[in-house]
Structure formats: structure tokens, C-alpha cells
Tab-separated table of N, CA and C in Angstrom:
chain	number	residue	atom	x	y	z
A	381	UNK	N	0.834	-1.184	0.000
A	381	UNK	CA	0.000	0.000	0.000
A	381	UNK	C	0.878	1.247	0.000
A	382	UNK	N	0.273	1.879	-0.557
A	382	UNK	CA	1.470	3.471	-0.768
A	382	UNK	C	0.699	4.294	0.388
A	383	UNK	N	1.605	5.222	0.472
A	383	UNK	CA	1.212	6.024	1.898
A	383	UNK	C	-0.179	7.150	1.429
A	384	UNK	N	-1.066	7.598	3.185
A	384	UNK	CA	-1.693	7.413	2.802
A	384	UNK	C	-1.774	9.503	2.839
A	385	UNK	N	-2.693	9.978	2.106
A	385	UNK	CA	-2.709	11.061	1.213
A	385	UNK	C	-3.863	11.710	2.470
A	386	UNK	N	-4.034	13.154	2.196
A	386	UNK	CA	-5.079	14.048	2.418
A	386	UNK	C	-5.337	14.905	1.823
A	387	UNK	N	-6.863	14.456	2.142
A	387	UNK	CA	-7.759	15.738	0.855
A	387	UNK	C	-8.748	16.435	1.781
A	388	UNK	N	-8.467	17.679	1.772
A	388	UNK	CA	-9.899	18.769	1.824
A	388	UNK	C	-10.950	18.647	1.532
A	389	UNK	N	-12.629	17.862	1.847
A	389	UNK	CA	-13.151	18.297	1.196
A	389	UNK	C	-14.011	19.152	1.951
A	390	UNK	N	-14.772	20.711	0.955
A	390	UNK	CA	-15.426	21.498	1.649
A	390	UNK	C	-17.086	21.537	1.216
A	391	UNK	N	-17.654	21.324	2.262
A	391	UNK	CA	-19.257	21.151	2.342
A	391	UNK	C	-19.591	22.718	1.886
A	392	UNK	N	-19.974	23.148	0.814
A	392	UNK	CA	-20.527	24.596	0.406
A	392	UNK	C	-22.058	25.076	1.106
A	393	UNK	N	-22.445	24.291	1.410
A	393	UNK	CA	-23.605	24.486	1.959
A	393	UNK	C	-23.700	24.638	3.317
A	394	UNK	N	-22.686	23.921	4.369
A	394	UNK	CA	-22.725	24.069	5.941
A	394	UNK	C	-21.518	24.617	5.994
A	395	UNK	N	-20.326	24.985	5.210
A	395	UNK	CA	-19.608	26.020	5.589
A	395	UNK	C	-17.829	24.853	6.350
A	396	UNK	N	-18.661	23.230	6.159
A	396	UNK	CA	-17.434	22.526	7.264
A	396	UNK	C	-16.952	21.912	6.403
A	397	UNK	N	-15.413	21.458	6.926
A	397	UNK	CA	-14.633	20.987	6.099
A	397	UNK	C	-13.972	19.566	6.306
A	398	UNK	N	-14.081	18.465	5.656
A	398	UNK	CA	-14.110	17.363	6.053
A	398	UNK	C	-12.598	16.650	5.584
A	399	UNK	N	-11.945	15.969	6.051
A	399	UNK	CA	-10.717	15.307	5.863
A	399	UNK	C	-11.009	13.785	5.660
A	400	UNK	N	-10.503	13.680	3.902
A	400	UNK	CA	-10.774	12.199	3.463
A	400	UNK	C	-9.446	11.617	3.512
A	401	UNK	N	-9.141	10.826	3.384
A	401	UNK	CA	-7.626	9.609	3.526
A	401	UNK	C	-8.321	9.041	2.701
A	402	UNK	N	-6.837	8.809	1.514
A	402	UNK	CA	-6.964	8.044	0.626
A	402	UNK	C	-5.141	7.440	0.249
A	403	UNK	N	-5.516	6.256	-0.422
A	403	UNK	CA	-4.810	6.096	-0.839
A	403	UNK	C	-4.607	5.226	-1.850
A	404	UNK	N	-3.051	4.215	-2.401
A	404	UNK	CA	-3.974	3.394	-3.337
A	404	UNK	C	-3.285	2.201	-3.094
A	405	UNK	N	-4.100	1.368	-3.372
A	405	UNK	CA	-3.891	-0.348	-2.932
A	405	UNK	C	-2.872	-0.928	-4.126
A	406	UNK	N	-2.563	-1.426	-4.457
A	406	UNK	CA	-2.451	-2.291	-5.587
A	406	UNK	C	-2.939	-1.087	-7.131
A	407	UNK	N	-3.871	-1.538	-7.864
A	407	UNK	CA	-4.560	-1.031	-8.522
A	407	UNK	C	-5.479	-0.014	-8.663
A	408	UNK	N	-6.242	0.258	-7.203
A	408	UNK	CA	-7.023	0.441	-6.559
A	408	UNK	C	-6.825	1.395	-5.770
A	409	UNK	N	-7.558	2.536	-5.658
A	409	UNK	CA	-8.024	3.577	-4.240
A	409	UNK	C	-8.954	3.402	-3.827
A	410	UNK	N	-8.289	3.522	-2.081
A	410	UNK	CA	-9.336	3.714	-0.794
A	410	UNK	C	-9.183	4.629	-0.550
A	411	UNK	N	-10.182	5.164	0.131
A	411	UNK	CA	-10.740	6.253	1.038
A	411	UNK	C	-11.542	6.511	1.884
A	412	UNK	N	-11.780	6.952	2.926
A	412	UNK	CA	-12.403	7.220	3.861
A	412	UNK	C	-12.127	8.675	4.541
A	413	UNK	N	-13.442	8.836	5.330
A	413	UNK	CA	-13.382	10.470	5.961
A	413	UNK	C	-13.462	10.662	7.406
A	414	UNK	N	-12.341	10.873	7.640
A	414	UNK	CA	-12.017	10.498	9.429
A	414	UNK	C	-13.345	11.242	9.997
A	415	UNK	N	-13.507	12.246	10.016
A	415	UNK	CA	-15.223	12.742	10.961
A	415	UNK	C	-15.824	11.878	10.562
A	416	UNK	N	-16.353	10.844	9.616
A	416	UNK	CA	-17.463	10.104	8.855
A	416	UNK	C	-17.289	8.536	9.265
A	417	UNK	N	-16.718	7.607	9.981
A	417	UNK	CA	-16.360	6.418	9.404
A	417	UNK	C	-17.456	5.902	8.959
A	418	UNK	N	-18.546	6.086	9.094
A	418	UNK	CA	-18.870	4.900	8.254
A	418	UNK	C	-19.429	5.663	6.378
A	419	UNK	N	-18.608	6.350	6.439
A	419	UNK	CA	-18.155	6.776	4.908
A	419	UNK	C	-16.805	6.043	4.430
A	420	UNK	N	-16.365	5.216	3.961
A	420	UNK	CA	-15.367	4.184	3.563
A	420	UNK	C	-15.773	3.819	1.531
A	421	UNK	N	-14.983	3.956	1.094
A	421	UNK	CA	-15.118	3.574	-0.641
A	421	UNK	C	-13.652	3.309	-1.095
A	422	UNK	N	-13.922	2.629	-2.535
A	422	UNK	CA	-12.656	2.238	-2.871
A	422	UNK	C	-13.234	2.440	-4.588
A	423	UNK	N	-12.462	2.843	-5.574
A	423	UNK	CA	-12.812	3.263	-6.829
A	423	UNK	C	-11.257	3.039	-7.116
A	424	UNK	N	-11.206	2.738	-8.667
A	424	UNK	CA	-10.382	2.561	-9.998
A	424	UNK	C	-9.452	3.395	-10.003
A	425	UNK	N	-9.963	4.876	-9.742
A	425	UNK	CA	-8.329	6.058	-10.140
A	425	UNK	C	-9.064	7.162	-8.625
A	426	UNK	N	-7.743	7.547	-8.338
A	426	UNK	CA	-8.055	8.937	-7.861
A	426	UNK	C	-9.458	10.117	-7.908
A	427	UNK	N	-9.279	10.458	-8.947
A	427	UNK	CA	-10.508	11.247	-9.130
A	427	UNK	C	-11.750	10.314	-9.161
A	428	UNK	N	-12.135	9.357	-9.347
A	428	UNK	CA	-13.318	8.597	-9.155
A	428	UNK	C	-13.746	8.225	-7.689
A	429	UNK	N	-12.484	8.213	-7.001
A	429	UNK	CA	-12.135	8.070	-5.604
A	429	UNK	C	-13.131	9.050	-4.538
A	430	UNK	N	-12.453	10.187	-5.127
A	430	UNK	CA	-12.974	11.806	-4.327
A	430	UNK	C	-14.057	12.090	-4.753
A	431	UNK	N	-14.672	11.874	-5.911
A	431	UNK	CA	-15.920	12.188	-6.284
A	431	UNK	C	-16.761	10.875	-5.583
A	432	UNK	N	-16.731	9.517	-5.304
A	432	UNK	CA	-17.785	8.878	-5.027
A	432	UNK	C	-17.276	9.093	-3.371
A	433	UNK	N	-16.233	9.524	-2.501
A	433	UNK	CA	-16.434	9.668	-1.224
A	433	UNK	C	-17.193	10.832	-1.089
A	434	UNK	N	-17.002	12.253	-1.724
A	434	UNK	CA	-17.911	13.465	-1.468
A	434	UNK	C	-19.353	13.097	-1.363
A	435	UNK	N	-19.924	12.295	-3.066
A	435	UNK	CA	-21.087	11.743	-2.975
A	435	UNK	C	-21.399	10.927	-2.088
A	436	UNK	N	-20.965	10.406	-1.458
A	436	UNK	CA	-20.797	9.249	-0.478
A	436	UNK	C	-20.770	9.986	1.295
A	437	UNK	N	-20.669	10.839	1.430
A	437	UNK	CA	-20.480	11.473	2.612
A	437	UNK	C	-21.600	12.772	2.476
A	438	UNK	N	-22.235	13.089	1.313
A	438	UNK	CA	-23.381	14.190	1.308
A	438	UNK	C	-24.434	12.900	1.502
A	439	UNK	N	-25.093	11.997	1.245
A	439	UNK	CA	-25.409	10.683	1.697
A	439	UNK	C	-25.650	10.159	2.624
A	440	UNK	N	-25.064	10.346	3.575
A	440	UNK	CA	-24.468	10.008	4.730
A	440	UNK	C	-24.981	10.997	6.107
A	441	UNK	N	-24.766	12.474	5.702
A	441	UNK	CA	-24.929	13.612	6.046
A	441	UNK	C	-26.186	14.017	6.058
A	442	UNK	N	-27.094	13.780	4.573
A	442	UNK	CA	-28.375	13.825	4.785
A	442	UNK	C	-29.268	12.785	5.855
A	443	UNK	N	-28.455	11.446	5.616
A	443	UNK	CA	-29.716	10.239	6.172
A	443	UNK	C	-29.309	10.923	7.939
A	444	UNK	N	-28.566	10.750	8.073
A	444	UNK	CA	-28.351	11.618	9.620
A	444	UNK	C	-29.263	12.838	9.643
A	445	UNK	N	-29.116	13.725	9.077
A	445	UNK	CA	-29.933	15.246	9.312
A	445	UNK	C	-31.390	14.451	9.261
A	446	UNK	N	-32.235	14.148	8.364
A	446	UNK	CA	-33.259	13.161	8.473
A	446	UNK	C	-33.194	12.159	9.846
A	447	UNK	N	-32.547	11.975	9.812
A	447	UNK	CA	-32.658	11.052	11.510
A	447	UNK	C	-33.102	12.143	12.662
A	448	UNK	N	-31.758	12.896	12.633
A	448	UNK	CA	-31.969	14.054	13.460
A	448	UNK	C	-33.534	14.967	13.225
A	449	UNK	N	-33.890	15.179	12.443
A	449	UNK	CA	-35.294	15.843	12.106
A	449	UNK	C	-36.254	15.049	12.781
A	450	UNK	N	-36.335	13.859	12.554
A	450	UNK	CA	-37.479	13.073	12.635
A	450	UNK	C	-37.050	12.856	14.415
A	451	UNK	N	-35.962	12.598	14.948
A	451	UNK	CA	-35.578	12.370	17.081
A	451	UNK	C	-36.341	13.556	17.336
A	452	UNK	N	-36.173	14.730	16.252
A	452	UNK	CA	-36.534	15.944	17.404
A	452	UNK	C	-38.191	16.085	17.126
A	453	UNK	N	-38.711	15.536	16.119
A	453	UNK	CA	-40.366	15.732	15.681
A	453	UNK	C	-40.693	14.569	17.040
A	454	UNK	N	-40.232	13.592	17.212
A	454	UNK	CA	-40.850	12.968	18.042
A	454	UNK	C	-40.607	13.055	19.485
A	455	UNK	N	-39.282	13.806	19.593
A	455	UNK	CA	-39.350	14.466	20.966
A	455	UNK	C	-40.693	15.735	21.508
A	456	UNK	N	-40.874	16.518	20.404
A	456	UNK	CA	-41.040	17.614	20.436
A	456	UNK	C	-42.607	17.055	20.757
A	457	UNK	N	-43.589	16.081	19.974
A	457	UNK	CA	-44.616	15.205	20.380
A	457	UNK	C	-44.421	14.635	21.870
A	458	UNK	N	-43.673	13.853	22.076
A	458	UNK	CA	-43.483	13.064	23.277
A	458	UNK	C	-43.285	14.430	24.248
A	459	UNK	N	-43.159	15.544	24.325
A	459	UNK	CA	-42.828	16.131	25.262
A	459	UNK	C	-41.876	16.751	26.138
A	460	UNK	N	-41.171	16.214	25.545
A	460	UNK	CA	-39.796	15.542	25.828
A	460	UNK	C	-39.302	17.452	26.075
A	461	UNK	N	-39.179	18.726	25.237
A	461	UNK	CA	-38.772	19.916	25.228
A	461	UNK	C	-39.455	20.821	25.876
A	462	UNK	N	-40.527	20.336	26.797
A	462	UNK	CA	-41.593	21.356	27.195
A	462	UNK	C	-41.008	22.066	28.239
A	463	UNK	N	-39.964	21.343	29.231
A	463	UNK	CA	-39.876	22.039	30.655
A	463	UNK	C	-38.640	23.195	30.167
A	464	UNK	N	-37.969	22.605	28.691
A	464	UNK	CA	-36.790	23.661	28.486
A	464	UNK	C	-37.826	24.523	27.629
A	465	UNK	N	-38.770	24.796	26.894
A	465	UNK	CA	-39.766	25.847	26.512
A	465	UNK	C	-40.507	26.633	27.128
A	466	UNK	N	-40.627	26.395	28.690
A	466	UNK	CA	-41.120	27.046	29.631
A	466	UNK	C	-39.643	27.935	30.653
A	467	UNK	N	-38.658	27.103	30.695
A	467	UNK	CA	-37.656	27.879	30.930
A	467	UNK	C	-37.418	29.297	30.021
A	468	UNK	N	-37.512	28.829	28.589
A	468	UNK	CA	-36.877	29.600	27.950
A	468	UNK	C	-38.179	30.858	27.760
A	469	UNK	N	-39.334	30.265	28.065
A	469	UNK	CA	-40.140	31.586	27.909
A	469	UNK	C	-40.611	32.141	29.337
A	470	UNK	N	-39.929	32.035	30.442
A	470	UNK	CA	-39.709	32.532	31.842
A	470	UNK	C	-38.700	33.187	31.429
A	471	UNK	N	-37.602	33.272	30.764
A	471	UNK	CA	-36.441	34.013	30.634
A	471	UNK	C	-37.145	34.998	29.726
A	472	UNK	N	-37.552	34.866	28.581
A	472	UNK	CA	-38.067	35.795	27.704
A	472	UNK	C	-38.890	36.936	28.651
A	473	UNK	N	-40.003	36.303	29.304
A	473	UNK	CA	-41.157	37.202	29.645
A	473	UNK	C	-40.415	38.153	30.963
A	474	UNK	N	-39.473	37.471	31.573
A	474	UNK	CA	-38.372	37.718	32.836
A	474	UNK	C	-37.513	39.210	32.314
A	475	UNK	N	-37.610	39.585	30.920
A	475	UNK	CA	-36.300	40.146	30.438
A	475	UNK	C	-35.249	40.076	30.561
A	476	UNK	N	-34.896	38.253	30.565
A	476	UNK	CA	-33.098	37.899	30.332
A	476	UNK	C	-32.592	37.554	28.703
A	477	UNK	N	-33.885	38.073	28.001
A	477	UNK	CA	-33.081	38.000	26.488
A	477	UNK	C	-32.723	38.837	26.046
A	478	UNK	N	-31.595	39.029	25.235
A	478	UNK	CA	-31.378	40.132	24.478
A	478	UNK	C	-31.824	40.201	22.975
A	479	UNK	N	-31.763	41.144	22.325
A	479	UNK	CA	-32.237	41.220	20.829
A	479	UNK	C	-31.373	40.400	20.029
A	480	UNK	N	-31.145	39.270	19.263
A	480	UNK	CA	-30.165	38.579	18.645
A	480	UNK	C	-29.824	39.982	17.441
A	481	UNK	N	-30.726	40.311	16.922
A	481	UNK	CA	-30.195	41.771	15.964
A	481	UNK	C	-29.220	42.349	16.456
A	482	UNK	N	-29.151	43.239	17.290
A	482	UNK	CA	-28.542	43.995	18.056
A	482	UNK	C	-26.943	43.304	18.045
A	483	UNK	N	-27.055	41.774	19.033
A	483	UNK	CA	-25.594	40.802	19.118
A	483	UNK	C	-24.861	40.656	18.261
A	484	UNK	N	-25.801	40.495	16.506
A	484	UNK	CA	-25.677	39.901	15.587
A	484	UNK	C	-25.044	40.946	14.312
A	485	UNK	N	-25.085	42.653	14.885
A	485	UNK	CA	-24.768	43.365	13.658
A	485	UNK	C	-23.440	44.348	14.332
């Protein structure tokens, strides 16, 4: 196995930047994305490599965000956020919030 390589790749849409390892076997490149493991692929050349781990890790990224969507729809049913929604609107009505505008410009 030849040593093993790093690539940048950058998510344009969330702004984060993910570190794939690759390298090449025999004939063959692997790769994988250390934040991701269970993002792992192996393709023919280099560039086929980085393009099916990117695709392969936006994939990955969605079925999670979908996971995550759907824990918090059924928390949010189950109840599960009510005593921190009553905190947070005791703080509101309390005047411990500030204007996020104001923080934010």
C-alpha cells in the first residue's frame, strides 16, 4: 500500500470541512473520511475516488440530518422539550433576552 494522502473536502452548503484519507492499494483507491467512518469507498483512479467519497459522505450527512429531524419531531410530540420551553419563555417574559439583531450586527 502506498502512503496514505489528504484531501480537503469542503461542504458549500454548511460552511465545514471534512478530511478524506486516501490512498492506493495495488490497482485500486481507498478512502475514507475520518469525521465520517462509516463513509469508507474504494474506486479505480483517484478522481473517481474523491468524487464517489464526497457523494458518499453528502449521503451520509443527509440520512443523519433526516434522523436528526425526525428524534426531534418525536421528541417535540413526546414532550420531551416542554420544561426547556417554559424555561426559555420565563427568561423571555423575565427580560433575560437580548435582541439577537442587536448581538448579531
Amino acid at each position: 500500500m502506498d502512503n496514505i494522502q489528504t484531501v480537503k473536502i469542503h461542504d458549500e452548503e454548511d460552511g465545514e470541512i471534512y478530511t478524506a484519507k486516501i490512498q492506493k492499494n495495488g490497482k485500486r483507491w481507498l478512502g475514507w473520511i475520518h469525521e465520517h467512518p462509516k463513509v469508507k469507498c474504494e474506486a479505480d483512479t483517484q478522481d473517481a475516488l474523491l468524487k464517489t467519497l464526497e457523494k458518499t459522505l453528502y449521503q451520509v450527512l443527509e440520512t443523519d440530518w433526516q434522523a436528526w429531524d425526525k428524534q426531534l419531531e418525536e421528541d417535540v410530540k413526546a414532550g420531551k422539550l416542554n420544561s426547556t420551553l417554559e424555561r426559555v419563555s420565563a427568561d423571555f417574559h423575565a427580560g433575560k433576552c437580548e435582541n439577537l439583531t442587536v448581538l448579531l450586527s
